[in-house]
Amino acid sequence: MSDLLKLSLDEVTTKLKAKEVSATELAKDALAACQAAQPALNAFTAFDADKTLAMAAASDEKLAKGEGGLIEGAPIAIKDLFAVEGVSTTASSNILKDFKPTYESSVTSQLWDNGGVFLCKTSMDEFAMGSSNETANTGPVNNPWKGANGEMLTPGGSSGGSAAAVAADLCFGATGTDTGGSIRQPAAFTGTVGVKATYGRTSRWGTIAFASSLDHPGPFAKTVKDSAILLQTMSGHDPKDSTSLPNEVPNFVAACGQSVKGLKIGVPKEYRVDGMPEEIEKAWQQGIEWLKAAGCEIVDITLPHTKYALPAYYIVAPAEASSNLARYDGMRYGLREEGEDLTAVYENTRAAGFGHEVQRRIMIGTYVLSAGYYDAYYLRAQKVRTRILEDFDRAFQTVDAILTPSAPSAAFALGSKSDDPIAMYLNDVFTVTANLAGVPAMSVPAGTDKDGLPLGLQIITRALDEETMFKVGHAIEDAAGFNAKPEKWW
Ligand code: GLN
């Protein structure tokens, strides 16, 4: 692998603009590195080398004329939930096997408009349902970081392929989607930066829907500044998404590196959960000390409804999923299994096309929405959601940002939780609240545990205030000086 791939997005785009490297050279390097790593990491679901090289050549033409966008010529990996025109887009599900969209998602269009070069599609938990990337129809993704005894670890999920690709220096950034933590948890598990902006800041159009009121497309990056650059390109009003925000997009990149002096940082006591490893607590404490040293004021806060967030999420998300996934009926996209009559075609197609976790979610979702249970479950979960939003509103009257761990553990061994859905769901305990409230949140690598595995800290800010999130994230990154890398074995 060439050393060029080790550069950050910011560094490589500077080199591209200075013509020290060409987009074509970079694209070839990145394609070769991804293909070489695929047997070991299993992080990718599709390549289209012709498309990649054509886009890189177009970037080179622009760069030669001194033109080009914010990320001109940089190869970017795309979670397999985003429609990329003419390229297999499967949501890591058999039901969408062989589906090639004839359109482009808004987020990927914006990346390409800003000069990004399509590199590959990345593996994910089927339909983004999971926390370990083990429900992908192409099998689990291996975390580039191995356990203390050499065991294979999950990169987290659902955006595990994107996280692994960034962590292994196979691309300069990647897209993910975060419905309950699917960007922030894999970022924490792989020592990368993961961002979920305010709900509606990035368009959902052309992104295969999981739970529409919770889905947030966002970036994975090697550094906080890179994540700001990527979010900058991905954000903005999209008339094709009715929940897209019309607000002006602030300069996220400029926020990185600005002083955090005088900012009030809330530390919520409810995020200190039973059974949390001491090292997570220590990393959190360390983060508090770093921000104090940078001139922040630390404030103990309470978010009293936090304990209801996970149960509410696992009602609302499956409810919306059961409705969104009704469209996969064997008629319009992907797989069709024949049957005696129309109902049998539906049943056979959905039984063969959806994996177990997706089927479980559809069943939970239809149950909580059914007559007689709607009030007891779905409506109540929606009320909890309002309470959680009010908790954040109250907290943000006194603090500018909230600091918590990103996940309750470091990356765990493959297979260690796959038979226990509840243990798997508990992974999302720190992340789902920000999805239910729609507020911005990011995970920044903050250190390593005793086995040398990365740990992440989460920064949450008020809606539309990503700038403060990036300021605080950058301050943590600066203080942590995290530069650990997994030893190369792929
Ligand atoms: N792990 C959570 C779930 O399984 C979140 C997934 C996501 O954010 N897409 O639903």
Short mmCIF file of C-alpha atoms and ligand atoms in Angstrom, two decimals:
data_model
loop_
_atom_site.label_atom_id
_atom_site.label_comp_id
_atom_site.label_asym_id
_atom_site.label_seq_id
_atom_site.Cartn_x
_atom_site.Cartn_y
_atom_site.Cartn_z
CA MET A 1 0.00 0.00 0.00
CA SER A 2 1.34 3.41 -0.86
CA ASP A 3 1.88 5.85 1.97
CA LEU A 4 -0.44 8.26 0.21
CA LEU A 5 -3.41 6.35 1.59
CA LYS A 6 -2.26 7.10 5.11
CA LEU A 7 -2.83 10.81 4.59
CA SER A 8 -5.91 12.57 5.89
CA LEU A 9 -8.52 13.90 3.47
CA ASP A 10 -7.36 17.43 4.23
CA GLU A 11 -3.74 16.53 3.48
CA VAL A 12 -4.45 14.60 0.30
CA THR A 13 -6.70 17.29 -1.20
CA THR A 14 -3.90 19.82 -0.60
CA LYS A 15 -1.51 17.54 -2.47
CA LEU A 16 -4.02 17.05 -5.28
CA LYS A 17 -4.46 20.80 -5.67
CA ALA A 18 -0.67 21.26 -5.69
CA LYS A 19 -0.52 18.51 -8.38
CA GLU A 20 1.91 16.52 -6.27
CA VAL A 21 -0.34 13.55 -6.85
CA SER A 22 -3.02 12.83 -9.44
CA ALA A 23 -6.55 11.68 -8.72
CA THR A 24 -6.01 8.75 -11.10
CA GLU A 25 -2.92 7.54 -9.24
CA LEU A 26 -4.76 7.84 -5.96
CA ALA A 27 -7.84 6.01 -7.27
CA LYS A 28 -5.71 3.16 -8.59
CA ASP A 29 -3.87 2.89 -5.27
CA ALA A 30 -7.09 2.91 -3.29
CA LEU A 31 -8.79 0.33 -5.54
CA ALA A 32 -5.80 -1.98 -5.27
CA ALA A 33 -5.60 -1.57 -1.49
CA CYS A 34 -9.34 -2.27 -1.05
CA GLN A 35 -9.23 -5.34 -3.28
CA ALA A 36 -6.15 -6.66 -1.49
CA ALA A 37 -7.81 -6.17 1.91
CA GLN A 38 -11.17 -7.66 0.91
CA PRO A 39 -10.39 -11.35 1.64
CA ALA A 40 -9.30 -10.44 5.18
CA LEU A 41 -11.72 -7.66 6.11
CA ASN A 42 -14.76 -8.51 3.96
CA ALA A 43 -15.70 -4.84 4.19
CA PHE A 44 -16.88 -4.29 0.61
CA THR A 45 -19.96 -5.29 -1.36
CA ALA A 46 -19.24 -3.80 -4.79
CA PHE A 47 -16.63 -2.08 -6.91
CA ASP A 48 -16.93 -0.41 -10.29
CA ALA A 49 -13.35 0.31 -11.31
CA ASP A 50 -14.41 1.87 -14.64
CA LYS A 51 -16.62 4.35 -12.85
CA THR A 52 -13.92 5.11 -10.28
CA LEU A 53 -11.25 5.72 -12.90
CA ALA A 54 -13.58 7.82 -15.08
CA MET A 55 -14.45 10.02 -12.10
CA ALA A 56 -10.78 10.32 -11.17
CA ALA A 57 -9.87 11.31 -14.75
CA ALA A 58 -12.59 13.99 -14.67
CA SER A 59 -11.13 15.27 -11.39
CA ASP A 60 -7.66 15.40 -12.90
CA GLU A 61 -8.97 17.53 -15.75
CA LYS A 62 -10.49 19.98 -13.31
CA LEU A 63 -7.42 20.03 -11.11
CA ALA A 64 -5.22 20.70 -14.12
CA LYS A 65 -7.23 23.86 -14.76
CA GLY A 66 -6.97 24.90 -11.13
CA GLU A 67 -10.65 24.10 -10.64
CA GLY A 68 -12.48 21.57 -8.51
CA GLY A 69 -14.54 21.21 -5.34
CA LEU A 70 -13.75 20.85 -1.68
CA ILE A 71 -12.77 17.18 -1.95
CA GLU A 72 -11.74 17.09 -5.61
CA GLY A 73 -10.07 13.79 -6.50
CA ALA A 74 -10.45 12.04 -3.13
CA PRO A 75 -11.71 8.41 -3.21
CA ILE A 76 -14.70 7.94 -0.90
CA ALA A 77 -16.32 4.65 0.21
CA ILE A 78 -20.12 4.47 0.28
CA LYS A 79 -22.27 2.45 2.65
CA ASP A 80 -24.41 0.05 0.65
CA LEU A 81 -27.55 1.86 1.83
CA PHE A 82 -26.93 4.81 -0.53
CA ALA A 83 -28.15 4.51 -4.11
CA VAL A 84 -25.25 4.98 -6.51
CA GLU A 85 -26.42 5.08 -10.11
CA GLY A 86 -25.64 1.90 -11.99
CA VAL A 87 -23.85 0.28 -9.06
CA SER A 88 -25.20 -2.64 -7.04
CA THR A 89 -27.06 -1.26 -3.98
CA THR A 90 -28.32 -4.02 -1.73
CA ALA A 91 -28.54 -2.80 1.91
CA SER A 92 -26.59 -6.05 2.48
CA SER A 93 -29.84 -7.94 1.95
CA ASN A 94 -30.75 -10.82 -0.34
CA ILE A 95 -34.04 -9.14 -1.10
CA LEU A 96 -32.16 -6.41 -3.00
CA LYS A 97 -29.62 -8.70 -4.58
CA ASP A 98 -28.95 -7.57 -8.14
CA PHE A 99 -30.62 -4.18 -7.56
CA LYS A 100 -28.87 -1.43 -9.50
CA PRO A 101 -30.53 1.93 -9.01
CA THR A 102 -31.08 4.18 -12.01
CA TYR A 103 -30.70 7.23 -9.77
CA GLU A 104 -28.21 8.72 -7.34
CA SER A 105 -28.85 9.51 -3.66
CA SER A 106 -28.71 13.21 -2.80
CA VAL A 107 -25.82 12.77 -0.37
CA THR A 108 -23.65 10.92 -2.89
CA SER A 109 -24.57 13.42 -5.65
CA GLN A 110 -23.35 16.19 -3.38
CA LEU A 111 -20.13 14.31 -2.66
CA TRP A 112 -19.51 13.90 -6.39
CA ASP A 113 -20.48 17.54 -7.08
CA ASN A 114 -17.77 18.50 -4.61
CA GLY A 115 -15.20 16.38 -6.41
CA GLY A 116 -15.39 13.10 -4.47
CA VAL A 117 -14.48 9.96 -6.43
CA PHE A 118 -16.66 6.88 -5.94
CA LEU A 119 -14.44 4.07 -4.64
CA CYS A 120 -16.69 1.19 -3.55
CA LYS A 121 -19.78 0.13 -1.65
CA THR A 122 -19.31 -1.00 1.94
CA SER A 123 -20.92 -3.82 3.87
CA MET A 124 -23.41 -3.15 6.66
CA ASP A 125 -25.89 -4.91 8.89
CA GLU A 126 -28.85 -5.90 6.74
CA PHE A 127 -31.06 -2.82 6.25
CA ALA A 128 -28.88 -1.08 8.90
CA MET A 129 -30.37 -3.22 11.68
CA GLY A 130 -27.61 -4.24 14.04
CA SER A 131 -24.57 -3.16 15.99
CA SER A 132 -21.93 -5.60 14.78
CA ASN A 133 -22.20 -5.94 10.99
CA GLU A 134 -22.91 -9.63 11.48
CA THR A 135 -26.32 -9.59 9.81
CA ALA A 136 -24.94 -8.65 6.37
CA ASN A 137 -25.91 -11.20 3.70
CA THR A 138 -22.23 -11.33 2.70
CA GLY A 139 -21.08 -12.28 6.19
CA PRO A 140 -19.44 -10.31 8.98
CA VAL A 141 -16.86 -7.58 8.48
CA ASN A 142 -13.64 -8.00 10.44
CA ASN A 143 -12.40 -5.05 12.43
CA PRO A 144 -8.84 -4.11 11.38
CA TRP A 145 -8.17 -4.03 15.13
CA LYS A 146 -7.74 -7.52 16.58
CA GLY A 147 -8.30 -8.61 20.18
CA ALA A 148 -5.50 -9.13 22.72
CA ASN A 149 -5.26 -12.81 21.76
CA GLY A 150 -5.55 -12.21 18.07
CA GLU A 151 -9.29 -12.87 17.97
CA MET A 152 -11.42 -11.25 15.28
CA LEU A 153 -13.50 -8.35 16.51
CA THR A 154 -16.58 -6.68 15.15
CA PRO A 155 -16.06 -3.21 13.67
CA GLY A 156 -19.46 -2.31 15.14
CA GLY A 157 -22.55 -1.67 13.10
CA SER A 158 -24.50 -1.09 11.20
CA SER A 159 -21.96 0.92 9.15
CA GLY A 160 -19.14 -1.55 9.91
CA GLY A 161 -17.69 -1.75 6.39
CA SER A 162 -17.29 2.03 6.16
CA ALA A 163 -15.68 2.22 9.60
CA ALA A 164 -13.26 -0.62 8.79
CA ALA A 165 -12.33 0.97 5.45
CA VAL A 166 -11.45 4.29 7.07
CA ALA A 167 -9.61 2.67 9.98
CA ALA A 168 -7.51 0.53 7.62
CA ASP A 169 -6.57 3.58 5.49
CA LEU A 170 -8.30 2.19 2.42
CA CYS A 171 -10.11 5.46 1.59
CA PHE A 172 -10.16 9.11 2.65
CA GLY A 173 -13.62 9.07 4.12
CA ALA A 174 -16.83 7.09 3.96
CA THR A 175 -20.55 7.55 4.31
CA GLY A 176 -22.67 5.95 6.98
CA THR A 177 -26.18 6.24 8.32
CA ASP A 178 -27.03 6.59 11.98
CA THR A 179 -30.51 5.57 13.10
CA GLY A 180 -29.59 4.64 16.66
CA GLY A 181 -25.81 4.86 16.67
CA SER A 182 -24.68 3.19 13.46
CA ILE A 183 -22.06 5.83 12.72
CA ARG A 184 -20.88 6.70 16.23
CA GLN A 185 -20.58 3.16 17.66
CA PRO A 186 -18.53 1.74 14.73
CA ALA A 187 -16.40 4.91 14.81
CA ALA A 188 -15.70 4.27 18.49
CA PHE A 189 -14.88 0.59 17.78
CA THR A 190 -12.40 1.41 15.02
CA GLY A 191 -10.64 4.56 16.25
CA THR A 192 -12.25 6.76 13.62
CA VAL A 193 -14.37 9.91 13.79
CA GLY A 194 -18.10 9.52 13.14
CA VAL A 195 -20.69 12.28 12.86
CA LYS A 196 -24.45 12.43 12.93
CA ALA A 197 -25.66 15.99 12.28
CA THR A 198 -29.01 17.54 13.22
CA TYR A 199 -31.94 15.54 11.81
CA GLY A 200 -32.67 16.90 8.34
CA ARG A 201 -29.26 18.53 7.86
CA THR A 202 -28.32 15.78 5.39
CA SER A 203 -30.89 14.53 2.92
CA ARG A 204 -32.31 11.02 3.18
CA TRP A 205 -33.37 10.97 -0.46
CA GLY A 206 -31.99 7.91 -2.25
CA THR A 207 -30.86 6.34 1.01
CA ILE A 208 -32.69 3.07 1.60
CA ALA A 209 -35.07 3.77 4.48
CA PHE A 210 -34.86 1.99 7.84
CA ALA A 211 -36.70 4.26 10.33
CA SER A 212 -37.38 7.54 8.55
CA SER A 213 -37.77 9.79 11.61
CA LEU A 214 -34.47 8.52 13.03
CA ASP A 215 -32.27 8.01 9.94
CA HIS A 216 -29.31 10.40 9.67
CA PRO A 217 -26.76 10.07 6.83
CA GLY A 218 -23.29 11.25 7.90
CA PRO A 219 -19.54 10.79 7.48
CA PHE A 220 -16.72 8.61 8.82
CA ALA A 221 -13.30 10.24 8.74
CA LYS A 222 -9.75 9.95 10.01
CA THR A 223 -9.79 13.32 11.77
CA VAL A 224 -12.32 15.77 13.14
CA LYS A 225 -11.46 18.31 10.44
CA ASP A 226 -11.94 15.67 7.73
CA SER A 227 -15.35 14.84 9.20
CA ALA A 228 -16.28 18.54 9.08
CA ILE A 229 -15.16 18.77 5.43
CA LEU A 230 -17.24 15.72 4.53
CA LEU A 231 -20.31 16.90 6.43
CA GLN A 232 -19.95 20.28 4.73
CA THR A 233 -20.26 18.63 1.32
CA MET A 234 -23.10 16.32 2.42
CA SER A 235 -25.33 18.97 4.04
CA GLY A 236 -27.93 21.38 2.72
CA HIS A 237 -31.54 21.71 1.77
CA ASP A 238 -32.92 19.08 -0.59
CA PRO A 239 -36.39 19.69 -2.02
CA LYS A 240 -36.65 15.94 -2.71
CA ASP A 241 -36.69 15.14 1.04
CA SER A 242 -39.69 16.65 2.83
CA THR A 243 -37.86 16.56 6.17
CA SER A 244 -34.72 18.25 4.83
CA LEU A 245 -33.90 21.48 6.68
CA PRO A 246 -34.05 24.72 4.71
CA ASN A 247 -31.47 26.35 7.02
CA GLU A 248 -28.21 27.79 5.79
CA VAL A 249 -25.27 25.41 6.35
CA PRO A 250 -22.67 26.99 8.65
CA ASN A 251 -18.93 26.67 8.05
CA PHE A 252 -18.21 23.46 9.95
CA VAL A 253 -14.58 23.39 8.83
CA ALA A 254 -13.90 26.84 10.27
CA ALA A 255 -15.24 25.70 13.64
CA CYS A 256 -12.48 23.10 13.96
CA GLY A 257 -9.66 24.51 16.01
CA GLN A 258 -11.64 27.42 17.47
CA SER A 259 -11.25 27.95 21.19
CA VAL A 260 -13.55 26.14 23.58
CA LYS A 261 -12.71 28.49 26.41
CA GLY A 262 -15.74 29.40 28.46
CA LEU A 263 -17.97 26.68 26.98
CA LYS A 264 -20.14 24.87 29.49
CA ILE A 265 -19.92 21.09 29.17
CA GLY A 266 -22.63 18.94 30.71
CA VAL A 267 -21.84 15.55 32.20
CA PRO A 268 -25.06 13.52 32.59
CA LYS A 269 -25.11 11.15 35.52
CA GLU A 270 -27.53 8.79 33.76
CA TYR A 271 -24.79 7.71 31.34
CA ARG A 272 -22.95 5.93 34.13
CA VAL A 273 -24.50 2.50 33.53
CA ASP A 274 -24.16 -0.72 35.51
CA GLY A 275 -21.48 -3.07 34.33
CA MET A 276 -19.67 -0.44 32.27
CA PRO A 277 -15.95 -1.26 32.12
CA GLU A 278 -13.79 0.93 34.33
CA GLU A 279 -11.73 1.95 31.35
CA ILE A 280 -14.72 3.61 29.71
CA GLU A 281 -15.33 5.56 32.89
CA LYS A 282 -11.63 6.49 32.95
CA ALA A 283 -11.67 7.69 29.33
CA TRP A 284 -14.74 9.78 30.12
CA GLN A 285 -13.04 11.30 33.17
CA GLN A 286 -9.98 11.99 31.07
CA GLY A 287 -12.14 13.80 28.51
CA ILE A 288 -13.61 15.94 31.28
CA GLU A 289 -10.10 16.85 32.48
CA TRP A 290 -8.96 17.74 28.95
CA LEU A 291 -11.89 20.07 28.42
CA LYS A 292 -11.37 21.63 31.85
CA ALA A 293 -7.74 22.26 30.96
CA ALA A 294 -8.87 23.87 27.69
CA GLY A 295 -10.94 26.38 29.65
CA CYS A 296 -14.37 24.73 29.67
CA GLU A 297 -16.62 24.78 32.67
CA ILE A 298 -17.86 21.32 33.64
CA VAL A 299 -21.46 21.09 34.85
CA ASP A 300 -23.16 18.01 36.30
CA ILE A 301 -26.49 17.60 34.57
CA THR A 302 -29.39 15.20 34.58
CA LEU A 303 -31.21 13.70 31.60
CA PRO A 304 -33.79 11.83 33.67
CA HIS A 305 -35.58 9.95 30.89
CA THR A 306 -32.42 8.36 29.48
CA LYS A 307 -33.32 4.94 30.86
CA TYR A 308 -36.45 4.84 28.73
CA ALA A 309 -34.63 5.73 25.52
CA LEU A 310 -33.52 2.26 24.49
CA PRO A 311 -36.95 0.60 24.95
CA ALA A 312 -38.62 3.53 23.16
CA TYR A 313 -36.12 3.30 20.30
CA TYR A 314 -36.71 -0.44 19.91
CA ILE A 315 -40.43 0.28 19.47
CA VAL A 316 -40.28 3.34 17.22
CA ALA A 317 -37.49 2.03 14.94
CA PRO A 318 -39.12 -1.37 14.22
CA ALA A 319 -42.53 0.30 13.79
CA GLU A 320 -41.18 2.58 11.08
CA ALA A 321 -39.11 -0.23 9.60
CA SER A 322 -42.14 -2.52 9.29
CA SER A 323 -43.87 0.17 7.27
CA ASN A 324 -40.80 1.11 5.17
CA LEU A 325 -39.98 -2.49 4.34
CA ALA A 326 -43.49 -3.26 3.15
CA ARG A 327 -42.36 -2.16 -0.33
CA TYR A 328 -40.18 -5.25 -0.77
CA ASP A 329 -42.86 -7.49 -2.13
CA GLY A 330 -41.14 -9.20 -5.04
CA MET A 331 -42.94 -7.00 -7.54
CA ARG A 332 -40.86 -3.88 -7.81
CA TYR A 333 -37.28 -4.54 -6.77
CA GLY A 334 -34.80 -7.32 -6.36
CA LEU A 335 -35.73 -10.84 -5.43
CA ARG A 336 -38.92 -12.62 -6.44
CA GLU A 337 -39.84 -16.10 -5.24
CA GLU A 338 -42.72 -17.64 -7.14
CA GLY A 339 -45.86 -18.95 -5.42
CA GLU A 340 -49.35 -20.21 -6.12
CA ASP A 341 -51.00 -16.84 -5.82
CA LEU A 342 -50.08 -13.25 -5.07
CA THR A 343 -50.03 -13.71 -1.31
CA ALA A 344 -47.78 -16.73 -1.64
CA VAL A 345 -45.38 -14.71 -3.83
CA TYR A 346 -45.21 -12.01 -1.16
CA GLU A 347 -44.70 -14.52 1.61
CA ASN A 348 -42.13 -16.62 -0.18
CA THR A 349 -40.19 -13.59 -1.36
CA ARG A 350 -40.06 -11.96 2.07
CA ALA A 351 -39.26 -15.24 3.84
CA ALA A 352 -36.38 -15.93 1.47
CA GLY A 353 -35.17 -12.37 1.07
CA PHE A 354 -35.05 -11.03 4.63
CA GLY A 355 -32.65 -12.32 7.27
CA HIS A 356 -33.67 -13.19 10.83
CA GLU A 357 -33.00 -9.82 12.45
CA VAL A 358 -34.95 -7.97 9.78
CA GLN A 359 -37.85 -10.42 10.16
CA ARG A 360 -37.74 -9.93 13.93
CA ARG A 361 -37.93 -6.14 13.52
CA ILE A 362 -40.84 -6.39 11.06
CA MET A 363 -42.73 -8.60 13.50
CA ILE A 364 -42.07 -6.30 16.47
CA GLY A 365 -43.01 -3.31 14.34
CA THR A 366 -46.31 -4.69 13.09
CA TYR A 367 -47.14 -5.87 16.61
CA VAL A 368 -46.62 -2.49 18.27
CA LEU A 369 -48.63 -0.78 15.54
CA SER A 370 -51.50 -3.23 15.59
CA ALA A 371 -54.96 -2.31 16.90
CA GLY A 372 -55.06 -2.86 20.63
CA TYR A 373 -51.30 -2.46 21.11
CA TYR A 374 -50.77 0.85 19.36
CA ASP A 375 -51.66 2.92 22.44
CA ALA A 376 -49.81 0.69 24.88
CA TYR A 377 -46.55 0.58 22.93
CA TYR A 378 -46.17 2.90 19.97
CA LEU A 379 -48.00 5.91 21.38
CA ARG A 380 -46.27 5.53 24.72
CA ALA A 381 -42.87 5.30 23.03
CA GLN A 382 -43.64 8.52 21.15
CA LYS A 383 -44.46 10.20 24.46
CA VAL A 384 -41.14 9.01 25.87
CA ARG A 385 -39.48 10.48 22.82
CA THR A 386 -40.95 13.89 23.64
CA ARG A 387 -39.69 13.58 27.22
CA ILE A 388 -36.19 12.82 25.96
CA LEU A 389 -36.28 15.86 23.71
CA GLU A 390 -37.41 17.96 26.69
CA ASP A 391 -34.51 16.57 28.78
CA PHE A 392 -32.07 17.84 26.15
CA ASP A 393 -33.87 21.19 25.82
CA ARG A 394 -33.63 21.70 29.55
CA ALA A 395 -29.97 20.71 29.67
CA PHE A 396 -29.07 23.00 26.78
CA GLN A 397 -30.50 25.96 28.68
CA THR A 398 -27.45 25.70 30.93
CA VAL A 399 -24.77 23.89 28.90
CA ASP A 400 -23.36 24.24 25.37
CA ALA A 401 -22.39 20.61 24.85
CA ILE A 402 -22.73 17.24 26.56
CA LEU A 403 -19.86 14.79 26.94
CA THR A 404 -20.47 11.03 27.31
CA PRO A 405 -18.81 7.77 26.27
CA SER A 406 -19.82 6.69 22.75
CA ALA A 407 -20.41 3.03 23.58
CA PRO A 408 -20.51 0.95 26.76
CA SER A 409 -17.54 -1.22 25.70
CA ALA A 410 -14.67 -1.45 23.25
CA ALA A 411 -15.08 -3.63 20.14
CA PHE A 412 -16.24 -7.12 21.11
CA ALA A 413 -15.43 -10.50 19.58
CA LEU A 414 -17.34 -11.63 16.52
CA GLY A 415 -20.10 -14.02 17.50
CA SER A 416 -20.07 -13.06 21.18
CA LYS A 417 -23.47 -11.32 21.09
CA SER A 418 -25.06 -12.52 17.89
CA ASP A 419 -27.37 -15.00 19.64
CA ASP A 420 -28.62 -12.49 22.17
CA PRO A 421 -30.61 -9.60 20.64
CA ILE A 422 -30.99 -7.80 23.98
CA ALA A 423 -27.22 -7.81 24.64
CA MET A 424 -26.77 -6.50 21.11
CA TYR A 425 -29.40 -3.77 21.58
CA LEU A 426 -27.66 -2.61 24.80
CA ASN A 427 -24.75 -1.40 22.68
CA ASP A 428 -26.85 1.55 21.63
CA VAL A 429 -27.59 2.77 25.14
CA PHE A 430 -25.55 6.01 24.77
CA THR A 431 -26.34 6.77 21.16
CA VAL A 432 -30.10 6.33 20.63
CA THR A 433 -31.04 9.40 22.69
CA ALA A 434 -29.55 11.80 20.12
CA ASN A 435 -31.51 10.09 17.32
CA LEU A 436 -34.77 10.25 19.24
CA ALA A 437 -34.15 13.98 19.87
CA GLY A 438 -32.64 14.71 16.44
CA VAL A 439 -29.70 16.62 17.95
CA PRO A 440 -26.13 16.52 16.54
CA ALA A 441 -23.66 14.06 18.04
CA MET A 442 -20.23 12.77 17.14
CA SER A 443 -17.74 10.17 18.32
CA VAL A 444 -14.06 11.08 18.61
CA PRO A 445 -11.27 8.60 19.43
CA ALA A 446 -10.06 9.38 22.94
CA GLY A 447 -7.59 6.65 23.80
CA THR A 448 -7.20 2.90 24.08
CA ASP A 449 -8.08 0.27 26.66
CA LYS A 450 -5.74 -2.25 28.29
CA ASP A 451 -5.84 -4.41 25.15
CA GLY A 452 -4.88 -1.45 23.01
CA LEU A 453 -8.38 -1.13 21.51
CA PRO A 454 -9.78 2.30 20.69
CA LEU A 455 -12.38 4.02 22.87
CA GLY A 456 -14.56 6.90 21.75
CA LEU A 457 -16.09 9.90 23.46
CA GLN A 458 -19.40 11.36 22.32
CA ILE A 459 -20.17 15.06 22.07
CA ILE A 460 -23.83 16.09 21.80
CA THR A 461 -24.97 19.66 21.12
CA ARG A 462 -28.24 21.53 20.58
CA ALA A 463 -30.08 21.17 17.29
CA LEU A 464 -28.40 23.11 14.44
CA ASP A 465 -25.27 23.76 16.52
CA GLU A 466 -22.83 21.40 14.83
CA GLU A 467 -20.21 24.14 15.08
CA THR A 468 -19.91 23.78 18.86
CA MET A 469 -19.80 20.00 18.41
CA PHE A 470 -16.85 20.32 16.02
CA LYS A 471 -15.07 22.80 18.31
CA VAL A 472 -15.34 20.45 21.28
CA GLY A 473 -14.54 17.39 19.15
CA HIS A 474 -11.43 19.08 17.85
CA ALA A 475 -10.35 20.04 21.38
CA ILE A 476 -10.71 16.40 22.49
CA GLU A 477 -8.77 15.21 19.44
CA ASP A 478 -6.01 17.72 20.15
CA ALA A 479 -5.71 16.75 23.79
CA ALA A 480 -5.97 13.00 23.15
CA GLY A 481 -3.32 13.04 20.44
CA PHE A 482 -4.78 9.70 19.39
CA ASN A 483 -2.55 8.24 16.70
CA ALA A 484 -2.78 4.52 17.42
CA LYS A 485 -3.28 2.38 14.33
CA PRO A 486 -4.14 -1.29 14.02
CA GLU A 487 -1.16 -3.44 13.11
CA LYS A 488 -1.52 -4.36 9.44
CA TRP A 489 -2.51 -8.02 8.92
CA TRP A 490 -4.90 -7.71 5.96
N1 GLN B 1 -27.91 -0.75 16.40
C1 GLN B 1 -29.13 -0.03 16.19
C2 GLN B 1 -30.17 -0.94 15.60
O1 GLN B 1 -29.91 -2.07 15.46
C3 GLN B 1 -28.90 1.18 15.36
C4 GLN B 1 -28.74 0.90 13.93
C5 GLN B 1 -28.55 2.13 13.13
O2 GLN B 1 -28.20 3.18 13.64
N2 GLN B 1 -28.79 1.99 11.85
O3 GLN B 1 -31.24 -0.54 15.30
#
